[in-house]
Amino acid sequence: MIALALGRLRGYLSNIDGWKLIDGLLEVPDTMQRTLGLDGQIRQLAEELVSYPSFLYLGRGIHHPIALEGALKLKELSYIHAEGYAGGEMKHGPIALIDHAMPVVALTPRDASYDRMVANVEEVRARGGRVIVICHEGDAEIARRANHVIAVPPSPDLLAPLVSVLPLQLLAYHIAVLRGCDVDQPRSLAKSVTVE
């Protein structure tokens, strides 16, 4: 709400756009609940991916931190090597690692970065990478380019990360459980910060 107020005061956000975001916020709990309903599908996907030794997560713009979060959760819970990258940085190193043994999780919402994320997915496919996309429901264009699709309900661009992070957290959870890891007490991780 503070961000909305500041956006309006500084002239970056119209009243209409502000109200759309507020309406979107009110819908987030239902949208998240629908997304959590994908748990069974995500568990099946985890069964197919559990044996891979490394993962790459890609996102652009507001979804870059979500890619980082997805990789972090997989590392923390399952002890599998995972890295999150901005889609625009893929050609600066990570692309050299992509082959049939490297699953790539791509956050591909229908926002301003969509066409560039589609190009990233195509580059991964051209190198034999296994593509898992987190996309909006009904997105046939990206679905035909992916090996696996997790389709989440659409939401306003600025709120979409609240929804798209859930499948990544569920995927990390299920892979960890399938590997026999203790998801409640991951090794070497403290539940609270005790040192500086």
Coordinates of N, CA, C and O in Angstrom, one line a residue:
M1 N 0.8 -1.2 0.0 CA 0.0 0.0 0.0 C 0.9 1.3 0.0 O 0.5 2.2 -0.6
I2 N 2.0 1.2 0.7 CA 2.9 2.3 0.7 C 3.5 2.6 -0.7 O 3.5 3.7 -1.2
A3 N 3.8 1.5 -1.4 CA 4.4 1.6 -2.7 C 3.3 2.2 -3.6 O 3.6 3.0 -4.5
L4 N 2.1 1.8 -3.5 CA 1.0 2.3 -4.3 C 0.8 3.8 -4.0 O 0.7 4.6 -5.0
A5 N 0.8 4.2 -2.8 CA 0.7 5.6 -2.4 C 1.8 6.4 -3.0 O 1.6 7.5 -3.6
L6 N 3.1 5.9 -2.8 CA 4.2 6.7 -3.4 C 4.2 6.7 -4.9 O 4.5 7.8 -5.5
G7 N 3.8 5.7 -5.5 CA 3.6 5.7 -7.0 C 2.7 6.7 -7.5 O 2.9 7.4 -8.5
R8 N 1.6 6.9 -6.8 CA 0.6 7.9 -7.1 C 1.1 9.3 -6.9 O 1.0 10.2 -7.7
L9 N 1.7 9.5 -5.7 CA 2.2 10.8 -5.3 C 3.3 11.3 -6.3 O 3.4 12.5 -6.6
R10 N 4.1 10.3 -6.8 CA 5.2 10.7 -7.7 C 4.8 10.7 -9.1 O 5.6 11.0 -10.0
G11 N 3.6 10.4 -9.4 CA 3.1 10.4 -10.8 C 3.4 9.2 -11.6 O 3.3 9.3 -12.9
Y12 N 3.9 8.1 -11.0 CA 4.2 6.9 -11.8 C 3.1 6.0 -11.9 O 3.1 5.0 -12.7
L13 N 2.0 6.2 -11.2 CA 0.9 5.2 -11.1 C -0.4 6.0 -11.1 O -0.6 6.9 -10.3
S14 N -1.2 5.7 -12.1 CA -2.5 6.4 -12.1 C -3.5 5.8 -11.1 O -3.2 4.6 -10.6
N15 N -4.5 6.5 -10.7 CA -5.5 5.9 -9.8 C -6.1 4.7 -10.3 O -6.3 3.7 -9.5
I16 N -6.4 4.6 -11.6 CA -7.0 3.4 -12.2 C -6.0 2.2 -12.0 O -6.5 1.1 -11.6
D17 N -4.8 2.4 -12.4 CA -3.8 1.3 -12.2 C -3.6 0.9 -10.8 O -3.4 -0.3 -10.5
G18 N -3.7 1.9 -9.9 CA -3.6 1.6 -8.4 C -4.7 0.7 -8.0 O -4.5 -0.3 -7.2
W19 N -5.9 1.1 -8.4 CA -7.1 0.3 -8.0 C -7.0 -1.1 -8.6 O -7.5 -2.1 -8.0
K20 N -6.5 -1.3 -9.9 CA -6.3 -2.6 -10.5 C -5.4 -3.5 -9.6 O -5.7 -4.6 -9.4
L21 N -4.3 -2.9 -9.1 CA -3.4 -3.6 -8.3 C -4.1 -4.0 -6.9 O -3.9 -5.1 -6.4
I22 N -4.9 -3.1 -6.4 CA -5.6 -3.4 -5.1 C -6.5 -4.6 -5.4 O -6.6 -5.5 -4.6
D23 N -7.3 -4.5 -6.5 CA -8.2 -5.6 -6.8 C -7.4 -6.9 -7.0 O -7.8 -8.0 -6.5
G24 N -6.2 -6.8 -7.7 CA -5.4 -8.0 -7.8 C -4.9 -8.6 -6.5 O -4.9 -9.8 -6.3
L25 N -4.6 -7.7 -5.6 CA -4.1 -8.1 -4.2 C -5.3 -8.9 -3.5 O -5.0 -9.9 -2.9
L26 N -6.5 -8.4 -3.7 CA -7.6 -9.1 -3.1 C -7.8 -10.5 -3.7 O -8.4 -11.3 -3.0
E27 N -7.4 -10.7 -4.9 CA -7.6 -12.0 -5.6 C -6.4 -12.9 -5.3 O -6.5 -14.1 -5.6
V28 N -5.3 -12.4 -4.8 CA -4.1 -13.2 -4.6 C -4.4 -14.5 -3.7 O -3.9 -15.6 -4.1
P29 N -5.1 -14.4 -2.6 CA -5.3 -15.6 -1.8 C -6.0 -16.8 -2.7 O -5.6 -17.9 -2.6
D30 N -7.0 -16.4 -3.4 CA -7.7 -17.4 -4.2 C -6.8 -17.9 -5.3 O -6.8 -19.1 -5.6
T31 N -6.0 -17.0 -5.9 CA -5.1 -17.4 -7.0 C -4.0 -18.4 -6.4 O -3.7 -19.4 -7.1
M32 N -3.5 -18.1 -5.3 CA -2.5 -18.9 -4.6 C -3.1 -20.3 -4.3 O -2.5 -21.3 -4.5
Q33 N -4.3 -20.3 -3.8 CA -5.0 -21.6 -3.5 C -5.2 -22.4 -4.7 O -4.9 -23.6 -4.7
R34 N -5.5 -21.8 -5.8 CA -5.6 -22.6 -7.1 C -4.3 -23.1 -7.5 O -4.2 -24.2 -8.0
T35 N -3.2 -22.3 -7.3 CA -1.9 -22.8 -7.7 C -1.4 -23.9 -6.8 O -0.8 -24.9 -7.3
L36 N -1.8 -23.9 -5.5 CA -1.4 -25.0 -4.6 C -2.2 -26.3 -5.0 O -1.7 -27.4 -4.7
G37 N -3.2 -26.1 -5.8 CA -4.0 -27.3 -6.3 C -3.2 -28.1 -7.3 O -3.5 -29.2 -7.7
L38 N -2.0 -27.5 -7.8 CA -1.2 -28.2 -8.7 C -0.2 -29.1 -8.1 O 0.7 -29.7 -8.7
D39 N -0.3 -29.3 -6.8 CA 0.6 -30.1 -6.0 C 0.8 -31.5 -6.6 O 2.0 -32.0 -6.7
G40 N -0.2 -32.2 -6.9 CA -0.1 -33.5 -7.5 C 0.7 -33.6 -8.8 O 1.6 -34.4 -9.0
Q41 N 0.4 -32.6 -9.6 CA 1.2 -32.5 -10.9 C 2.6 -32.2 -10.6 O 3.5 -32.8 -11.3
I42 N 2.9 -31.4 -9.7 CA 4.3 -31.0 -9.4 C 5.0 -32.2 -8.7 O 6.2 -32.4 -9.0
R43 N 4.3 -33.0 -7.9 CA 5.0 -34.2 -7.4 C 5.3 -35.2 -8.5 O 6.4 -35.7 -8.4
Q44 N 4.5 -35.4 -9.5 CA 4.8 -36.2 -10.6 C 6.0 -35.7 -11.3 O 6.9 -36.5 -11.7
L45 N 6.1 -34.4 -11.5 CA 7.3 -33.8 -12.2 C 8.5 -34.1 -11.4 O 9.6 -34.4 -11.9
A46 N 8.4 -33.9 -10.0 CA 9.6 -34.2 -9.2 C 10.1 -35.6 -9.3 O 11.3 -35.8 -9.3
E47 N 9.2 -36.5 -9.5 CA 9.6 -37.9 -9.7 C 10.4 -38.1 -10.9 O 11.4 -38.9 -11.0
E48 N 10.1 -37.3 -12.0 CA 10.9 -37.4 -13.2 C 12.3 -36.6 -13.1 O 13.2 -36.9 -13.8
L49 N 12.3 -35.7 -12.2 CA 13.5 -34.8 -12.1 C 14.5 -35.2 -11.0 O 15.6 -34.6 -10.9
V50 N 14.1 -36.0 -10.1 CA 14.8 -36.2 -8.8 C 16.2 -36.7 -9.0 O 17.1 -36.4 -8.2
S51 N 16.5 -37.3 -10.1 CA 17.9 -37.9 -10.3 C 18.9 -36.9 -11.0 O 20.0 -37.2 -11.1
Y52 N 18.4 -35.7 -11.4 CA 19.3 -34.8 -12.1 C 20.2 -34.2 -11.0 O 19.8 -33.8 -10.0
P53 N 21.5 -34.0 -11.4 CA 22.5 -33.4 -10.4 C 22.5 -31.9 -10.3 O 23.1 -31.3 -9.4
S54 N 22.0 -31.2 -11.3 CA 22.1 -29.7 -11.4 C 20.9 -29.2 -12.1 O 20.3 -29.9 -13.0
F55 N 20.5 -28.0 -11.7 CA 19.3 -27.3 -12.3 C 19.7 -25.8 -12.6 O 20.5 -25.3 -11.8
L56 N 19.1 -25.3 -13.6 CA 19.3 -23.9 -13.9 C 17.9 -23.2 -13.9 O 16.9 -23.8 -14.4
Y57 N 17.7 -22.1 -13.2 CA 16.5 -21.4 -13.1 C 16.7 -20.0 -13.8 O 17.6 -19.3 -13.6
L58 N 15.7 -19.7 -14.7 CA 15.8 -18.4 -15.5 C 14.6 -17.6 -15.3 O 13.5 -18.1 -15.3
G59 N 14.8 -16.3 -15.1 CA 13.7 -15.3 -15.0 C 14.2 -13.9 -15.4 O 15.4 -13.7 -15.4
R60 N 13.3 -13.1 -15.8 CA 13.7 -11.7 -16.3 C 12.9 -10.7 -15.5 O 11.7 -11.0 -15.0
G61 N 13.4 -9.6 -15.3 CA 12.7 -8.5 -14.6 C 12.4 -8.9 -13.2 O 13.2 -9.4 -12.4
I62 N 11.1 -8.7 -12.9 CA 10.6 -9.0 -11.5 C 10.6 -10.5 -11.2 O 10.6 -10.9 -10.0
H63 N 10.8 -11.3 -12.2 CA 10.9 -12.8 -12.0 C 12.3 -13.3 -11.8 O 12.5 -14.5 -11.5
H64 N 13.3 -12.4 -12.0 CA 14.7 -12.9 -11.7 C 14.9 -13.3 -10.3 O 15.4 -14.3 -10.0
P65 N 14.4 -12.4 -9.3 CA 14.5 -12.9 -7.9 C 13.8 -14.2 -7.6 O 14.2 -14.9 -6.7
I66 N 12.7 -14.4 -8.3 CA 11.9 -15.7 -8.1 C 12.8 -16.9 -8.6 O 12.8 -17.9 -8.0
A67 N 13.5 -16.7 -9.7 CA 14.4 -17.7 -10.2 C 15.5 -18.0 -9.2 O 15.8 -19.2 -8.9
L68 N 16.0 -17.0 -8.6 CA 17.0 -17.1 -7.5 C 16.4 -17.9 -6.3 O 17.0 -18.8 -5.8
E69 N 15.2 -17.6 -6.0 CA 14.5 -18.2 -4.8 C 14.3 -19.7 -5.1 O 14.4 -20.6 -4.3
G70 N 13.8 -20.0 -6.4 CA 13.6 -21.4 -6.7 C 14.9 -22.2 -6.6 O 14.9 -23.3 -6.1
A71 N 16.0 -21.7 -7.1 CA 17.3 -22.4 -7.0 C 17.7 -22.5 -5.6 O 18.2 -23.6 -5.2
L72 N 17.5 -21.5 -4.8 CA 17.9 -21.5 -3.4 C 17.2 -22.6 -2.7 O 17.8 -23.4 -1.9
K73 N 15.9 -22.7 -2.9 CA 15.1 -23.7 -2.2 C 15.5 -25.1 -2.6 O 15.5 -26.0 -1.7
L74 N 15.8 -25.3 -3.8 CA 16.2 -26.6 -4.3 C 17.5 -27.0 -3.6 O 17.7 -28.1 -3.1
K75 N 18.5 -26.1 -3.5 CA 19.8 -26.3 -2.9 C 19.6 -26.6 -1.4 O 20.1 -27.5 -0.8
E76 N 18.8 -25.7 -0.7 CA 18.6 -25.9 0.7 C 17.9 -27.2 1.1 O 18.3 -27.8 2.2
L77 N 16.9 -27.6 0.4 CA 16.1 -28.7 0.8 C 16.6 -30.1 0.3 O 16.6 -31.1 1.0
S78 N 17.1 -30.1 -1.0 CA 17.5 -31.4 -1.6 C 19.0 -31.6 -1.7 O 19.4 -32.7 -2.1
Y79 N 19.8 -30.5 -1.5 CA 21.2 -30.6 -1.7 C 21.7 -30.9 -3.1 O 22.7 -31.4 -3.4
I80 N 20.8 -30.4 -4.0 CA 21.1 -30.5 -5.5 C 21.7 -29.1 -5.9 O 21.2 -28.1 -5.5
H81 N 22.7 -29.1 -6.7 CA 23.3 -27.9 -7.2 C 22.2 -27.2 -8.1 O 21.7 -27.8 -9.0
A82 N 22.0 -26.0 -7.8 CA 21.0 -25.2 -8.7 C 21.5 -23.7 -8.7 O 21.9 -23.2 -7.7
E83 N 21.3 -23.1 -9.8 CA 21.7 -21.7 -10.0 C 20.5 -20.9 -10.6 O 19.9 -21.4 -11.5
G84 N 20.3 -19.7 -10.1 CA 19.3 -18.9 -10.7 C 20.0 -17.7 -11.5 O 21.0 -17.2 -11.0
Y85 N 19.5 -17.4 -12.6 CA 20.1 -16.4 -13.5 C 19.1 -15.5 -14.1 O 17.9 -16.0 -14.4
A86 N 19.4 -14.3 -14.4 CA 18.6 -13.4 -15.2 C 18.7 -14.0 -16.6 O 19.8 -14.3 -17.1
G87 N 17.5 -14.0 -17.3 CA 17.5 -14.6 -18.6 C 18.5 -13.9 -19.6 O 19.1 -14.5 -20.4
G88 N 18.7 -12.6 -19.4 CA 19.6 -11.9 -20.3 C 21.1 -12.2 -20.0 O 21.9 -11.9 -20.9
E89 N 21.4 -12.9 -18.9 CA 22.7 -13.3 -18.6 C 23.1 -14.7 -19.0 O 24.2 -15.1 -18.9
M90 N 22.1 -15.4 -19.6 CA 22.3 -16.8 -19.9 C 23.5 -17.0 -20.8 O 24.2 -18.0 -20.7
K91 N 23.7 -16.1 -21.8 CA 24.7 -16.2 -22.8 C 26.1 -16.0 -22.2 O 27.1 -16.2 -22.8
H92 N 26.2 -15.4 -21.0 CA 27.4 -15.1 -20.3 C 27.9 -16.2 -19.4 O 28.3 -15.9 -18.2
G93 N 27.8 -17.4 -19.8 CA 28.3 -18.5 -19.0 C 27.4 -19.7 -18.8 O 27.8 -20.8 -19.2
P94 N 26.2 -19.5 -18.3 CA 25.4 -20.7 -18.0 C 25.0 -21.5 -19.3 O 24.8 -22.7 -19.2
I95 N 25.0 -20.8 -20.4 CA 24.6 -21.5 -21.7 C 25.6 -22.7 -22.0 O 25.2 -23.7 -22.6
A96 N 26.8 -22.5 -21.6 CA 27.8 -23.6 -21.8 C 27.5 -24.8 -21.0 O 28.0 -25.9 -21.4
L97 N 26.7 -24.8 -20.0 CA 26.4 -25.9 -19.2 C 25.2 -26.7 -19.7 O 24.9 -27.8 -19.2
I98 N 24.4 -26.1 -20.6 CA 23.1 -26.7 -20.9 C 23.3 -27.8 -21.9 O 23.9 -27.7 -23.0
D99 N 22.8 -29.0 -21.5 CA 22.7 -30.2 -22.4 C 21.5 -31.0 -21.8 O 20.7 -30.6 -21.0
H100 N 21.4 -32.3 -22.3 CA 20.3 -33.1 -21.9 C 20.2 -33.4 -20.4 O 19.2 -33.9 -19.9
A101 N 21.3 -33.2 -19.7 CA 21.4 -33.5 -18.3 C 21.2 -32.3 -17.4 O 21.4 -32.4 -16.2
M102 N 20.7 -31.2 -18.0 CA 20.5 -30.0 -17.3 C 19.1 -29.5 -17.4 O 18.7 -28.8 -18.4
P103 N 18.2 -29.8 -16.5 CA 16.9 -29.2 -16.5 C 17.0 -27.7 -16.3 O 17.7 -27.2 -15.5
V104 N 16.2 -27.0 -17.1 CA 16.1 -25.5 -17.0 C 14.7 -25.1 -16.7 O 13.8 -25.4 -17.4
V105 N 14.5 -24.5 -15.5 CA 13.2 -24.0 -15.1 C 13.1 -22.5 -15.6 O 13.9 -21.7 -15.1
A106 N 12.1 -22.2 -16.4 CA 12.0 -20.9 -17.0 C 10.7 -20.3 -16.6 O 9.6 -20.9 -16.8
L107 N 10.8 -19.1 -16.0 CA 9.6 -18.3 -15.6 C 9.2 -17.5 -16.8 O 9.9 -16.6 -17.2
T108 N 8.0 -17.8 -17.3 CA 7.6 -17.2 -18.6 C 6.2 -16.6 -18.5 O 5.3 -17.0 -19.3
P109 N 6.0 -15.7 -17.6 CA 4.6 -15.1 -17.5 C 4.4 -14.2 -18.8 O 5.4 -13.8 -19.4
R110 N 3.2 -13.9 -19.1 CA 2.9 -13.1 -20.2 C 3.0 -11.6 -19.8 O 2.0 -10.9 -19.5
D111 N 4.2 -11.2 -19.7 CA 4.5 -9.8 -19.4 C 5.5 -9.2 -20.4 O 5.7 -9.8 -21.5
A112 N 6.0 -8.0 -20.1 CA 6.9 -7.4 -21.1 C 8.1 -8.2 -21.5 O 8.7 -7.9 -22.5
S113 N 8.5 -9.1 -20.6 CA 9.7 -9.9 -20.9 C 9.4 -11.2 -21.7 O 10.3 -12.0 -21.9
Y114 N 8.2 -11.4 -22.0 CA 7.7 -12.7 -22.5 C 8.5 -13.2 -23.8 O 9.0 -14.3 -23.8
D115 N 8.6 -12.3 -24.8 CA 9.3 -12.7 -26.0 C 10.7 -13.0 -25.8 O 11.2 -14.0 -26.4
R116 N 11.4 -12.3 -24.9 CA 12.8 -12.6 -24.6 C 12.9 -13.9 -23.9 O 13.9 -14.7 -24.1
M117 N 12.0 -14.2 -23.0 CA 12.0 -15.5 -22.3 C 11.7 -16.7 -23.3 O 12.3 -17.8 -23.2
V118 N 10.8 -16.5 -24.3 CA 10.6 -17.5 -25.3 C 11.9 -17.7 -26.0 O 12.3 -18.9 -26.3
A119 N 12.7 -16.7 -26.3 CA 14.0 -16.8 -27.0 C 14.9 -17.6 -26.1 O 15.7 -18.5 -26.6
N120 N 14.9 -17.4 -24.8 CA 15.8 -18.1 -23.9 C 15.4 -19.6 -23.9 O 16.3 -20.5 -24.0
V121 N 14.1 -19.9 -23.9 CA 13.6 -21.3 -24.0 C 14.1 -22.0 -25.2 O 14.6 -23.1 -25.2
E122 N 14.0 -21.2 -26.4 CA 14.5 -21.8 -27.6 C 16.0 -22.1 -27.6 O 16.4 -23.1 -28.2
E123 N 16.7 -21.2 -27.0 CA 18.2 -21.5 -26.9 C 18.5 -22.7 -26.0 O 19.4 -23.5 -26.4
V124 N 17.7 -22.9 -25.0 CA 17.9 -24.1 -24.2 C 17.5 -25.3 -24.9 O 18.3 -26.3 -24.9
R125 N 16.4 -25.3 -25.6 CA 16.0 -26.4 -26.5 C 17.0 -26.8 -27.5 O 17.3 -28.0 -27.8
A126 N 17.6 -25.8 -28.2 CA 18.6 -26.0 -29.2 C 19.8 -26.7 -28.7 O 20.5 -27.4 -29.5
R127 N 20.1 -26.7 -27.4 CA 21.2 -27.3 -26.8 C 20.8 -28.6 -26.1 O 21.6 -29.2 -25.4
G128 N 19.6 -29.1 -26.3 CA 19.1 -30.3 -25.7 C 18.7 -30.3 -24.3 O 18.5 -31.3 -23.6
G129 N 18.6 -29.1 -23.7 CA 18.2 -29.0 -22.3 C 16.7 -29.3 -22.1 O 15.9 -29.2 -23.0
R130 N 16.5 -29.8 -20.9 CA 15.1 -30.2 -20.6 C 14.4 -29.0 -20.0 O 14.9 -28.4 -19.0
V131 N 13.4 -28.5 -20.6 CA 12.7 -27.2 -20.3 C 11.5 -27.4 -19.5 O 10.5 -28.1 -19.9
I132 N 11.4 -26.8 -18.3 CA 10.2 -26.8 -17.5 C 9.8 -25.3 -17.4 O 10.6 -24.5 -17.0
V133 N 8.6 -25.0 -17.9 CA 8.2 -23.6 -17.9 C 7.1 -23.4 -16.8 O 6.2 -24.3 -16.6
I134 N 7.2 -22.3 -16.1 CA 6.1 -21.8 -15.3 C 5.5 -20.7 -16.1 O 6.1 -19.7 -16.3
C135 N 4.2 -20.9 -16.5 CA 3.6 -20.0 -17.4 C 2.1 -19.7 -17.0 O 1.7 -20.4 -16.0
H136 N 1.5 -18.8 -17.7 CA 0.1 -18.6 -17.4 C -0.8 -19.7 -18.0 O -0.4 -20.2 -19.1
E137 N -1.9 -20.0 -17.4 CA -2.8 -20.9 -17.9 C -3.2 -20.6 -19.3 O -3.4 -19.4 -19.7
G138 N -3.3 -21.6 -20.2 CA -3.7 -21.4 -21.6 C -2.7 -20.9 -22.5 O -3.0 -20.6 -23.7
D139 N -1.4 -20.8 -22.1 CA -0.3 -20.3 -23.0 C 0.2 -21.5 -23.8 O 1.2 -22.1 -23.5
A140 N -0.5 -21.7 -24.9 CA -0.1 -22.8 -25.8 C 1.2 -22.5 -26.5 O 2.0 -23.5 -26.9
E141 N 1.5 -21.3 -26.8 CA 2.8 -20.9 -27.5 C 4.0 -21.4 -26.7 O 4.9 -22.0 -27.3
I142 N 4.1 -21.1 -25.4 CA 5.3 -21.6 -24.7 C 5.2 -23.1 -24.4 O 6.2 -23.8 -24.3
A143 N 4.0 -23.6 -24.2 CA 3.8 -25.0 -23.9 C 4.4 -25.9 -24.9 O 4.9 -26.9 -24.6
R144 N 4.2 -25.5 -26.2 CA 4.7 -26.4 -27.3 C 6.3 -26.4 -27.3 O 6.8 -27.2 -28.0
R145 N 6.9 -25.5 -26.6 CA 8.3 -25.4 -26.6 C 9.0 -26.1 -25.4 O 10.2 -26.1 -25.3
A146 N 8.1 -26.5 -24.5 CA 8.6 -27.0 -23.2 C 8.5 -28.6 -23.1 O 7.6 -29.1 -23.8
N147 N 9.3 -29.2 -22.3 CA 9.1 -30.6 -22.0 C 8.1 -30.7 -20.9 O 7.4 -31.7 -20.9
H148 N 8.0 -29.8 -20.0 CA 7.0 -29.8 -18.9 C 6.4 -28.4 -18.7 O 7.2 -27.4 -18.8
V149 N 5.2 -28.4 -18.4 CA 4.5 -27.1 -18.2 C 3.8 -27.1 -16.8 O 3.1 -28.0 -16.5
I150 N 4.0 -26.1 -16.1 CA 3.3 -25.8 -14.9 C 2.5 -24.5 -15.1 O 3.2 -23.4 -15.2
A151 N 1.2 -24.6 -15.3 CA 0.4 -23.4 -15.7 C -0.3 -22.8 -14.5 O -1.1 -23.5 -13.8
V152 N 0.1 -21.6 -14.2 CA -0.5 -20.9 -13.0 C -1.6 -19.9 -13.5 O -1.5 -19.4 -14.6
P153 N -2.5 -19.6 -12.6 CA -3.5 -18.5 -13.0 C -2.8 -17.2 -13.2 O -1.9 -16.8 -12.5
P154 N -3.2 -16.5 -14.2 CA -2.6 -15.1 -14.4 C -3.0 -14.2 -13.3 O -4.0 -14.3 -12.7
S155 N -2.1 -13.2 -13.1 CA -2.4 -12.1 -12.1 C -1.6 -10.9 -12.6 O -0.8 -11.0 -13.5
P156 N -1.9 -9.7 -12.1 CA -1.2 -8.5 -12.5 C 0.3 -8.7 -12.4 O 0.8 -9.4 -11.5
D157 N 1.0 -8.1 -13.4 CA 2.5 -8.3 -13.5 C 3.2 -8.1 -12.1 O 4.0 -8.9 -11.8
L158 N 2.9 -7.1 -11.4 CA 3.6 -6.8 -10.2 C 3.3 -7.8 -9.1 O 4.0 -8.0 -8.1
L159 N 2.2 -8.6 -9.2 CA 1.8 -9.5 -8.2 C 2.1 -11.0 -8.6 O 2.0 -11.9 -7.8
A160 N 2.4 -11.2 -9.9 CA 2.7 -12.5 -10.4 C 3.7 -13.3 -9.6 O 3.6 -14.5 -9.5
P161 N 4.8 -12.7 -9.1 CA 5.8 -13.4 -8.4 C 5.2 -14.1 -7.2 O 5.7 -15.2 -6.8
L162 N 4.2 -13.6 -6.5 CA 3.6 -14.2 -5.4 C 3.0 -15.5 -5.7 O 2.9 -16.4 -4.9
V163 N 2.6 -15.7 -7.0 CA 2.0 -16.9 -7.5 C 3.0 -17.9 -8.0 O 3.1 -19.1 -7.8
S164 N 3.9 -17.3 -8.9 CA 4.9 -18.2 -9.6 C 5.9 -18.8 -8.7 O 6.5 -19.8 -9.1
V165 N 6.1 -18.2 -7.5 CA 7.1 -18.8 -6.6 C 6.6 -20.1 -6.0 O 7.4 -21.0 -5.6
L166 N 5.3 -20.3 -5.9 CA 4.7 -21.5 -5.2 C 5.1 -22.8 -5.9 O 5.5 -23.7 -5.2
P167 N 5.0 -22.9 -7.2 CA 5.4 -24.2 -7.9 C 6.9 -24.5 -7.7 O 7.3 -25.6 -7.5
L168 N 7.7 -23.4 -7.6 CA 9.1 -23.7 -7.4 C 9.4 -24.2 -6.0 O 10.2 -25.1 -5.8
Q169 N 8.7 -23.7 -5.0 CA 8.8 -24.2 -3.6 C 8.3 -25.6 -3.5 O 8.9 -26.4 -2.9
L170 N 7.2 -25.9 -4.2 CA 6.6 -27.2 -4.1 C 7.6 -28.2 -4.8 O 7.7 -29.4 -4.3
L171 N 8.1 -27.8 -5.9 CA 9.1 -28.7 -6.6 C 10.3 -29.0 -5.8 O 10.7 -30.2 -5.7
A172 N 10.8 -28.0 -5.1 CA 12.0 -28.3 -4.2 C 11.6 -29.2 -3.1 O 12.3 -30.1 -2.7
Y173 N 10.4 -29.0 -2.5 CA 9.9 -29.8 -1.4 C 9.8 -31.3 -1.9 O 10.3 -32.2 -1.2
H174 N 9.1 -31.5 -3.0 CA 8.9 -32.9 -3.4 C 10.2 -33.6 -3.8 O 10.3 -34.8 -3.5
I175 N 11.1 -32.9 -4.5 CA 12.3 -33.5 -4.8 C 13.1 -33.9 -3.6 O 13.7 -35.0 -3.5
A176 N 13.1 -33.0 -2.6 CA 13.8 -33.3 -1.3 C 13.2 -34.5 -0.6 O 13.9 -35.4 -0.1
V177 N 11.9 -34.6 -0.6 CA 11.2 -35.7 0.1 C 11.6 -37.0 -0.6 O 11.9 -38.0 0.0
L178 N 11.5 -37.0 -2.0 CA 11.9 -38.2 -2.7 C 13.3 -38.6 -2.5 O 13.6 -39.8 -2.6
R179 N 14.2 -37.6 -2.2 CA 15.6 -38.0 -2.0 C 15.8 -38.4 -0.5 O 16.9 -38.7 -0.1
G180 N 14.8 -38.3 0.3 CA 14.9 -38.7 1.7 C 15.5 -37.7 2.6 O 16.0 -37.9 3.7
C181 N 15.4 -36.4 2.2 CA 16.0 -35.3 2.9 C 15.0 -34.8 4.0 O 13.8 -34.9 3.8
D182 N 15.5 -34.3 5.1 CA 14.6 -33.8 6.1 C 14.3 -32.3 5.8 O 15.1 -31.5 6.0
V183 N 13.1 -32.1 5.3 CA 12.8 -30.8 4.8 C 12.5 -29.8 6.0 O 12.5 -28.6 5.8
D184 N 12.3 -30.4 7.2 CA 12.0 -29.5 8.4 C 13.3 -29.0 9.0 O 13.3 -28.0 9.7
Q185 N 14.4 -29.8 8.8 CA 15.6 -29.4 9.4 C 16.8 -29.7 8.4 O 17.5 -30.6 8.5
P186 N 16.8 -28.8 7.4 CA 17.9 -29.0 6.4 C 19.3 -28.9 7.0 O 19.5 -28.1 7.9
R187 N 20.2 -29.7 6.5 CA 21.5 -29.8 7.1 C 22.2 -28.4 7.0 O 22.1 -27.8 5.9
S188 N 23.0 -28.1 7.9 CA 23.9 -26.9 7.9 C 23.1 -25.6 7.8 O 23.7 -24.5 7.6
L189 N 21.8 -25.6 8.0 CA 21.0 -24.3 7.9 C 20.4 -24.1 9.3 O 19.9 -24.9 9.9
A190 N 20.5 -22.8 9.8 CA 19.9 -22.4 11.0 C 18.6 -21.8 10.7 O 18.4 -21.1 9.7
K191 N 17.6 -22.1 11.6 CA 16.3 -21.5 11.4 C 16.2 -20.0 11.8 O 15.4 -19.3 11.4
S192 N 17.2 -19.6 12.6 CA 17.3 -18.2 12.9 C 18.7 -17.8 12.8 O 19.7 -18.6 12.8
V193 N 18.9 -16.5 12.6 CA 20.3 -15.9 12.5 C 20.9 -15.7 13.9 O 20.4 -15.0 14.7
T194 N 22.0 -16.4 14.1 CA 22.6 -16.4 15.4 C 24.0 -15.8 15.4 O 24.6 -15.5 16.4
V195 N 24.5 -15.6 14.2 CA 25.9 -15.0 14.0 C 25.8 -13.9 13.0 O 24.9 -13.8 12.2
E196 N 26.8 -13.0 13.1 CA 26.8 -11.9 12.1 C 27.9 -12.1 11.1 O 28.9 -12.7 11.4

